[in-house]
Short mmCIF file of N, CA and C in Angstrom, two decimals:
data_model
loop_
_atom_site.label_atom_id
_atom_site.label_comp_id
_atom_site.label_asym_id
_atom_site.label_seq_id
_atom_site.Cartn_x
_atom_site.Cartn_y
_atom_site.Cartn_z
N MET A 1 -3.21 22.09 97.77
CA MET A 1 -3.50 22.04 99.20
C MET A 1 -2.48 21.19 99.94
N ARG A 2 -1.98 20.11 99.34
CA ARG A 2 -0.98 19.24 99.94
C ARG A 2 0.30 20.02 100.19
N LYS A 3 0.66 20.91 99.23
CA LYS A 3 1.89 21.66 99.36
C LYS A 3 1.76 22.66 100.58
N VAL A 4 0.63 23.20 100.74
CA VAL A 4 0.43 24.09 101.89
C VAL A 4 0.51 23.32 103.16
N THR A 5 -0.10 22.18 103.22
CA THR A 5 -0.08 21.35 104.43
C THR A 5 1.38 20.90 104.74
N ALA A 6 2.10 20.53 103.72
CA ALA A 6 3.52 20.11 103.90
C ALA A 6 4.35 21.26 104.45
N LEU A 7 4.13 22.47 103.89
CA LEU A 7 4.83 23.64 104.28
C LEU A 7 4.49 23.93 105.75
N VAL A 8 3.27 23.93 106.09
CA VAL A 8 2.88 24.21 107.49
C VAL A 8 3.53 23.18 108.42
N GLY A 9 3.57 21.92 108.00
CA GLY A 9 4.19 20.88 108.80
C GLY A 9 5.70 21.14 109.01
N ARG A 10 6.39 21.56 107.94
CA ARG A 10 7.81 21.90 108.03
C ARG A 10 8.04 23.05 109.01
N ILE A 11 7.21 24.09 108.90
CA ILE A 11 7.32 25.22 109.76
C ILE A 11 7.12 24.84 111.25
N ALA A 12 6.14 24.00 111.45
CA ALA A 12 5.89 23.51 112.85
C ALA A 12 7.05 22.67 113.37
N ASP A 13 7.63 21.83 112.49
CA ASP A 13 8.78 21.03 112.91
C ASP A 13 9.99 21.91 113.27
N THR A 14 10.19 22.96 112.48
CA THR A 14 11.30 23.88 112.74
C THR A 14 11.04 24.62 114.07
N ALA A 15 9.87 25.07 114.28
CA ALA A 15 9.50 25.72 115.56
C ALA A 15 9.69 24.83 116.71
N ASP A 16 9.30 23.57 116.63
CA ASP A 16 9.47 22.57 117.70
C ASP A 16 10.95 22.30 117.96
N ARG A 17 11.72 22.24 116.91
CA ARG A 17 13.18 22.00 117.05
C ARG A 17 13.79 23.21 117.77
N TRP A 18 13.39 24.44 117.40
CA TRP A 18 13.90 25.62 118.11
C TRP A 18 13.58 25.60 119.61
N LYS A 19 12.32 25.21 119.89
CA LYS A 19 11.91 25.16 121.32
C LYS A 19 12.67 24.06 122.08
N SER A 20 13.01 22.96 121.37
CA SER A 20 13.64 21.87 122.12
C SER A 20 15.12 22.22 122.37
N GLU A 21 15.78 23.02 121.50
CA GLU A 21 17.12 23.42 121.73
C GLU A 21 17.15 24.59 122.74
N GLU A 22 18.26 24.66 123.46
CA GLU A 22 18.35 25.78 124.38
C GLU A 22 18.53 27.12 123.64
N MET A 23 17.60 27.98 123.82
CA MET A 23 17.64 29.22 123.04
C MET A 23 18.65 30.18 123.67
N LYS A 24 19.35 30.88 122.75
CA LYS A 24 20.32 31.90 123.22
C LYS A 24 19.53 33.13 123.71
N LYS A 25 20.15 33.79 124.74
CA LYS A 25 19.51 35.00 125.26
C LYS A 25 20.19 36.25 124.82
N VAL A 26 19.43 37.22 124.30
CA VAL A 26 19.97 38.48 123.79
C VAL A 26 19.26 39.61 124.54
N LEU A 27 20.06 40.59 124.98
CA LEU A 27 19.51 41.79 125.58
C LEU A 27 19.63 42.94 124.59
N VAL A 28 18.60 43.68 124.44
CA VAL A 28 18.62 44.93 123.58
C VAL A 28 18.42 46.12 124.48
N ALA A 29 19.43 46.95 124.49
CA ALA A 29 19.40 48.15 125.35
C ALA A 29 19.41 49.44 124.44
N ASP A 30 18.32 50.19 124.54
CA ASP A 30 18.20 51.45 123.75
C ASP A 30 17.16 52.29 124.48
N ASP A 31 17.44 53.61 124.55
CA ASP A 31 16.47 54.49 125.20
C ASP A 31 15.30 54.82 124.25
N GLU A 32 15.40 54.52 123.00
CA GLU A 32 14.32 54.80 122.07
C GLU A 32 13.47 53.54 121.93
N GLU A 33 12.25 53.59 122.44
CA GLU A 33 11.38 52.42 122.46
C GLU A 33 11.09 51.86 121.06
N VAL A 34 10.87 52.77 120.11
CA VAL A 34 10.61 52.37 118.74
C VAL A 34 11.73 51.53 118.18
N LEU A 35 12.99 51.98 118.38
CA LEU A 35 14.16 51.22 117.93
C LEU A 35 14.24 49.87 118.58
N ARG A 36 14.01 49.83 119.88
CA ARG A 36 14.07 48.57 120.68
C ARG A 36 13.05 47.59 120.09
N LYS A 37 11.88 48.03 119.82
CA LYS A 37 10.84 47.15 119.28
C LYS A 37 11.19 46.67 117.86
N MET A 38 11.77 47.53 117.06
CA MET A 38 12.23 47.19 115.73
C MET A 38 13.34 46.14 115.81
N LEU A 39 14.26 46.33 116.68
CA LEU A 39 15.38 45.34 116.82
C LEU A 39 14.78 43.99 117.29
N ARG A 40 13.88 44.02 118.24
CA ARG A 40 13.25 42.82 118.69
C ARG A 40 12.55 42.04 117.58
N LYS A 41 11.85 42.81 116.70
CA LYS A 41 11.20 42.18 115.59
C LYS A 41 12.19 41.48 114.63
N PHE A 42 13.30 42.14 114.36
CA PHE A 42 14.34 41.53 113.48
C PHE A 42 14.89 40.29 114.15
N LEU A 43 15.17 40.33 115.48
CA LEU A 43 15.80 39.28 116.20
C LEU A 43 14.87 38.07 116.36
N GLU A 44 13.55 38.33 116.34
CA GLU A 44 12.60 37.22 116.49
C GLU A 44 12.54 36.33 115.28
N ARG A 45 13.25 36.68 114.25
CA ARG A 45 13.41 35.77 113.05
C ARG A 45 14.32 34.58 113.42
N LEU A 46 15.04 34.73 114.48
CA LEU A 46 16.01 33.70 114.91
C LEU A 46 15.52 33.01 116.15
N PRO A 47 16.03 31.83 116.46
CA PRO A 47 15.63 31.14 117.71
C PRO A 47 16.34 31.77 118.94
N LEU A 48 15.81 32.95 119.33
CA LEU A 48 16.42 33.70 120.43
C LEU A 48 15.37 34.03 121.46
N GLU A 49 15.81 34.16 122.69
CA GLU A 49 15.01 34.79 123.74
C GLU A 49 15.50 36.24 123.86
N VAL A 50 14.65 37.19 123.61
CA VAL A 50 15.05 38.60 123.56
C VAL A 50 14.41 39.34 124.74
N GLN A 51 15.24 40.07 125.48
CA GLN A 51 14.79 40.97 126.58
C GLN A 51 15.18 42.35 126.17
N GLU A 52 14.51 43.33 126.75
CA GLU A 52 14.74 44.73 126.47
C GLU A 52 15.10 45.54 127.69
N ALA A 53 15.93 46.55 127.53
CA ALA A 53 16.23 47.52 128.62
C ALA A 53 16.12 48.88 128.03
N GLY A 54 15.49 49.83 128.80
CA GLY A 54 15.27 51.17 128.27
C GLY A 54 16.41 52.12 128.49
N ASP A 55 17.47 51.71 129.20
CA ASP A 55 18.65 52.51 129.39
C ASP A 55 19.82 51.72 129.85
N GLY A 56 20.98 52.27 129.97
CA GLY A 56 22.14 51.49 130.35
C GLY A 56 22.12 50.94 131.77
N GLU A 57 21.53 51.74 132.65
CA GLU A 57 21.47 51.22 134.02
C GLU A 57 20.62 49.97 134.18
N GLN A 58 19.48 50.03 133.47
CA GLN A 58 18.59 48.85 133.54
C GLN A 58 19.25 47.66 132.85
N ALA A 59 19.97 47.95 131.75
CA ALA A 59 20.70 46.86 131.08
C ALA A 59 21.74 46.21 131.95
N LEU A 60 22.48 47.04 132.71
CA LEU A 60 23.51 46.52 133.61
C LEU A 60 22.87 45.61 134.66
N VAL A 61 21.78 46.04 135.26
CA VAL A 61 21.10 45.25 136.27
C VAL A 61 20.64 43.90 135.64
N LEU A 62 20.10 43.93 134.44
CA LEU A 62 19.68 42.69 133.81
C LEU A 62 20.87 41.79 133.50
N VAL A 63 21.93 42.35 132.98
CA VAL A 63 23.12 41.52 132.63
C VAL A 63 23.67 40.92 133.88
N LEU A 64 23.78 41.63 134.97
CA LEU A 64 24.29 41.07 136.20
C LEU A 64 23.38 40.02 136.84
N ALA A 65 22.09 40.11 136.55
CA ALA A 65 21.15 39.14 137.09
C ALA A 65 20.95 37.91 136.24
N GLY A 66 21.24 38.01 134.95
CA GLY A 66 20.93 36.89 134.06
C GLY A 66 22.14 36.55 133.20
N ALA A 67 22.04 35.37 132.62
CA ALA A 67 23.05 34.89 131.71
C ALA A 67 22.73 35.20 130.28
N PHE A 68 23.25 36.27 129.73
CA PHE A 68 22.98 36.59 128.34
C PHE A 68 24.14 36.11 127.45
N ASP A 69 23.83 35.77 126.22
CA ASP A 69 24.80 35.35 125.25
C ASP A 69 25.28 36.51 124.37
N LEU A 70 24.54 37.64 124.36
CA LEU A 70 24.86 38.76 123.53
C LEU A 70 24.11 39.95 124.10
N VAL A 71 24.73 41.14 124.02
CA VAL A 71 24.03 42.38 124.39
C VAL A 71 24.16 43.31 123.16
N ILE A 72 23.04 43.85 122.73
CA ILE A 72 23.00 44.83 121.67
C ILE A 72 22.63 46.14 122.33
N THR A 73 23.54 47.13 122.26
CA THR A 73 23.31 48.41 122.90
C THR A 73 23.56 49.61 121.99
N ASP A 74 22.73 50.63 122.21
CA ASP A 74 22.97 51.87 121.55
C ASP A 74 24.16 52.56 122.23
N TYR A 75 24.91 53.27 121.46
CA TYR A 75 26.10 53.97 121.96
C TYR A 75 25.65 55.16 122.85
N GLN A 76 24.76 56.01 122.29
CA GLN A 76 24.37 57.18 122.99
C GLN A 76 23.04 57.03 123.73
N MET A 77 23.13 56.92 125.05
CA MET A 77 21.97 56.86 125.89
C MET A 77 22.21 57.74 127.05
N PRO A 78 21.13 58.36 127.63
CA PRO A 78 21.33 59.15 128.81
C PRO A 78 21.86 58.34 130.01
N GLY A 79 22.61 58.90 130.84
CA GLY A 79 23.15 58.16 132.01
C GLY A 79 24.28 57.26 131.53
N LEU A 80 24.11 56.04 131.75
CA LEU A 80 25.11 55.00 131.37
C LEU A 80 25.01 54.75 129.82
N ASP A 81 25.98 55.16 129.06
CA ASP A 81 25.90 54.96 127.61
C ASP A 81 26.43 53.57 127.29
N GLY A 82 26.43 53.27 126.01
CA GLY A 82 26.82 51.92 125.60
C GLY A 82 28.22 51.53 125.98
N LEU A 83 29.18 52.40 125.85
CA LEU A 83 30.58 52.13 126.18
C LEU A 83 30.73 51.98 127.68
N ALA A 84 30.02 52.80 128.43
CA ALA A 84 30.09 52.66 129.90
C ALA A 84 29.44 51.36 130.36
N LEU A 85 28.39 50.94 129.68
CA LEU A 85 27.80 49.65 130.00
C LEU A 85 28.81 48.54 129.73
N ILE A 86 29.46 48.55 128.64
CA ILE A 86 30.48 47.54 128.28
C ILE A 86 31.61 47.55 129.35
N ALA A 87 32.05 48.76 129.72
CA ALA A 87 33.16 48.88 130.71
C ALA A 87 32.68 48.30 132.07
N ALA A 88 31.44 48.61 132.45
CA ALA A 88 30.92 48.09 133.75
C ALA A 88 30.89 46.57 133.70
N CYS A 89 30.44 45.97 132.61
CA CYS A 89 30.39 44.53 132.47
C CYS A 89 31.81 43.94 132.52
N ARG A 90 32.74 44.58 131.90
CA ARG A 90 34.12 44.09 131.89
C ARG A 90 34.72 44.17 133.28
N GLN A 91 34.39 45.18 134.02
CA GLN A 91 34.84 45.33 135.39
C GLN A 91 34.34 44.20 136.28
N LYS A 92 33.20 43.66 135.91
CA LYS A 92 32.63 42.50 136.64
C LYS A 92 33.09 41.19 136.07
N HIS A 93 34.06 41.24 135.15
CA HIS A 93 34.65 40.07 134.48
C HIS A 93 33.66 39.31 133.65
N LEU A 94 32.69 39.99 133.09
CA LEU A 94 31.75 39.34 132.17
C LEU A 94 32.27 39.47 130.75
N ARG A 95 32.54 38.31 130.14
CA ARG A 95 33.15 38.24 128.86
C ARG A 95 32.14 37.91 127.73
N LEU A 96 31.07 38.63 127.65
CA LEU A 96 30.11 38.34 126.64
C LEU A 96 30.25 39.37 125.49
N PRO A 97 29.82 38.96 124.27
CA PRO A 97 30.01 39.86 123.12
C PRO A 97 28.93 40.94 123.18
N PHE A 98 29.30 42.07 122.56
CA PHE A 98 28.40 43.24 122.46
C PHE A 98 28.32 43.69 121.00
N ILE A 99 27.16 44.15 120.60
CA ILE A 99 27.01 44.86 119.37
C ILE A 99 26.67 46.30 119.77
N LEU A 100 27.55 47.24 119.33
CA LEU A 100 27.38 48.64 119.64
C LEU A 100 26.78 49.31 118.41
N ILE A 101 25.63 49.96 118.59
CA ILE A 101 24.97 50.64 117.46
C ILE A 101 25.11 52.12 117.61
N SER A 102 25.56 52.74 116.51
CA SER A 102 25.73 54.17 116.51
C SER A 102 25.86 54.70 115.07
N GLY A 103 25.61 56.04 114.96
CA GLY A 103 25.79 56.67 113.64
C GLY A 103 27.24 56.80 113.26
N GLU A 104 28.09 56.89 114.28
CA GLU A 104 29.55 57.01 114.03
C GLU A 104 30.27 56.09 114.95
N GLN A 105 31.36 55.46 114.43
CA GLN A 105 32.11 54.57 115.22
C GLN A 105 32.94 55.29 116.25
N PRO A 106 32.72 55.03 117.60
CA PRO A 106 33.56 55.62 118.57
C PRO A 106 35.05 55.23 118.42
N GLU A 107 35.88 56.22 118.67
CA GLU A 107 37.34 55.93 118.50
C GLU A 107 37.89 54.96 119.50
N ASN A 108 37.34 54.92 120.72
CA ASN A 108 37.98 54.05 121.74
C ASN A 108 37.37 52.68 121.88
N VAL A 109 36.80 52.15 120.83
CA VAL A 109 36.27 50.78 120.83
C VAL A 109 37.37 49.86 120.37
N GLU A 110 37.74 48.91 121.24
CA GLU A 110 38.77 47.93 120.89
C GLU A 110 38.13 46.69 120.23
N ARG A 111 38.56 46.44 119.01
CA ARG A 111 37.94 45.34 118.24
C ARG A 111 38.20 43.94 118.89
N HIS A 112 39.35 43.83 119.56
CA HIS A 112 39.70 42.50 120.07
C HIS A 112 38.86 42.17 121.34
N ASP A 113 38.03 43.05 121.80
CA ASP A 113 37.33 42.94 123.03
C ASP A 113 35.89 42.40 122.83
N GLU A 114 35.66 41.68 121.76
CA GLU A 114 34.34 41.15 121.42
C GLU A 114 33.26 42.25 121.39
N ILE A 115 33.63 43.33 120.76
CA ILE A 115 32.67 44.40 120.57
C ILE A 115 32.56 44.58 119.06
N TYR A 116 31.35 44.38 118.59
CA TYR A 116 31.05 44.56 117.13
C TYR A 116 30.28 45.83 116.95
N PHE A 117 30.55 46.47 115.85
CA PHE A 117 29.95 47.80 115.60
C PHE A 117 28.98 47.70 114.42
N LEU A 118 27.81 48.31 114.61
CA LEU A 118 26.79 48.32 113.53
C LEU A 118 26.39 49.80 113.34
N LYS A 119 26.76 50.29 112.19
CA LYS A 119 26.51 51.72 111.90
C LYS A 119 25.10 51.98 111.43
N LYS A 120 24.46 52.97 112.02
CA LYS A 120 23.13 53.42 111.61
C LYS A 120 23.28 54.23 110.31
N PRO A 121 22.37 54.11 109.41
CA PRO A 121 21.21 53.20 109.38
C PRO A 121 21.70 51.79 108.91
N PHE A 122 21.04 50.78 109.32
CA PHE A 122 21.35 49.41 108.96
C PHE A 122 20.08 48.69 108.64
N SER A 123 20.17 47.57 107.95
CA SER A 123 18.99 46.80 107.61
C SER A 123 18.80 45.68 108.63
N GLY A 124 17.58 45.15 108.66
CA GLY A 124 17.33 44.01 109.52
C GLY A 124 18.17 42.81 109.13
N GLY A 125 18.45 42.70 107.84
CA GLY A 125 19.29 41.61 107.36
C GLY A 125 20.73 41.74 107.89
N ASP A 126 21.23 42.98 107.94
CA ASP A 126 22.56 43.26 108.51
C ASP A 126 22.64 42.84 109.97
N LEU A 127 21.66 43.17 110.76
CA LEU A 127 21.63 42.80 112.16
C LEU A 127 21.53 41.28 112.32
N VAL A 128 20.60 40.69 111.59
CA VAL A 128 20.41 39.25 111.70
C VAL A 128 21.69 38.45 111.32
N SER A 129 22.32 38.90 110.24
CA SER A 129 23.61 38.26 109.80
C SER A 129 24.65 38.38 110.88
N LEU A 130 24.81 39.54 111.46
CA LEU A 130 25.85 39.75 112.44
C LEU A 130 25.54 38.91 113.69
N VAL A 131 24.30 38.85 114.14
CA VAL A 131 23.89 38.01 115.28
C VAL A 131 24.18 36.60 115.00
N ARG A 132 23.80 36.12 113.80
CA ARG A 132 24.10 34.70 113.44
C ARG A 132 25.58 34.42 113.53
N PHE A 133 26.42 35.32 113.02
CA PHE A 133 27.82 35.13 113.02
C PHE A 133 28.33 35.06 114.47
N ILE A 134 27.98 35.98 115.30
CA ILE A 134 28.44 36.05 116.71
C ILE A 134 28.01 34.83 117.49
N LEU A 135 26.75 34.43 117.38
CA LEU A 135 26.18 33.37 118.15
C LEU A 135 26.27 31.98 117.46
N ARG A 136 26.84 31.99 116.28
CA ARG A 136 27.02 30.76 115.50
C ARG A 136 25.71 30.00 115.32
N LEU A 137 24.71 30.72 114.81
CA LEU A 137 23.37 30.16 114.58
C LEU A 137 23.26 29.69 113.16
#
């Protein structure tokens, strides 16, 4: 019983420490609600504030209105796709990193432009590791 109490205490201490630190903000943009929810669930393993956008246009509005530390976007979405979202943000001089999710790597993605690629299918561990690397968590 003491071990359980000690473990619960350590978990509570970690949660309090995460709350006391400024949490990084991540936006997840995908037109598939199931995938957005799955990504959110993976990301909630980390001390992050996660917001969702159902398409590229909504994601752009949210990015322009708020200070995000990272945007995770699907490549293929109706209307404003992932690359168009990145281009629109770059036109507004927003220099935040992006994770572009797709089944195939688009040819015109420049690696030096803080765009990271995650090929479908991927594991939750792959996503969490990449986010930790980008945000230095």
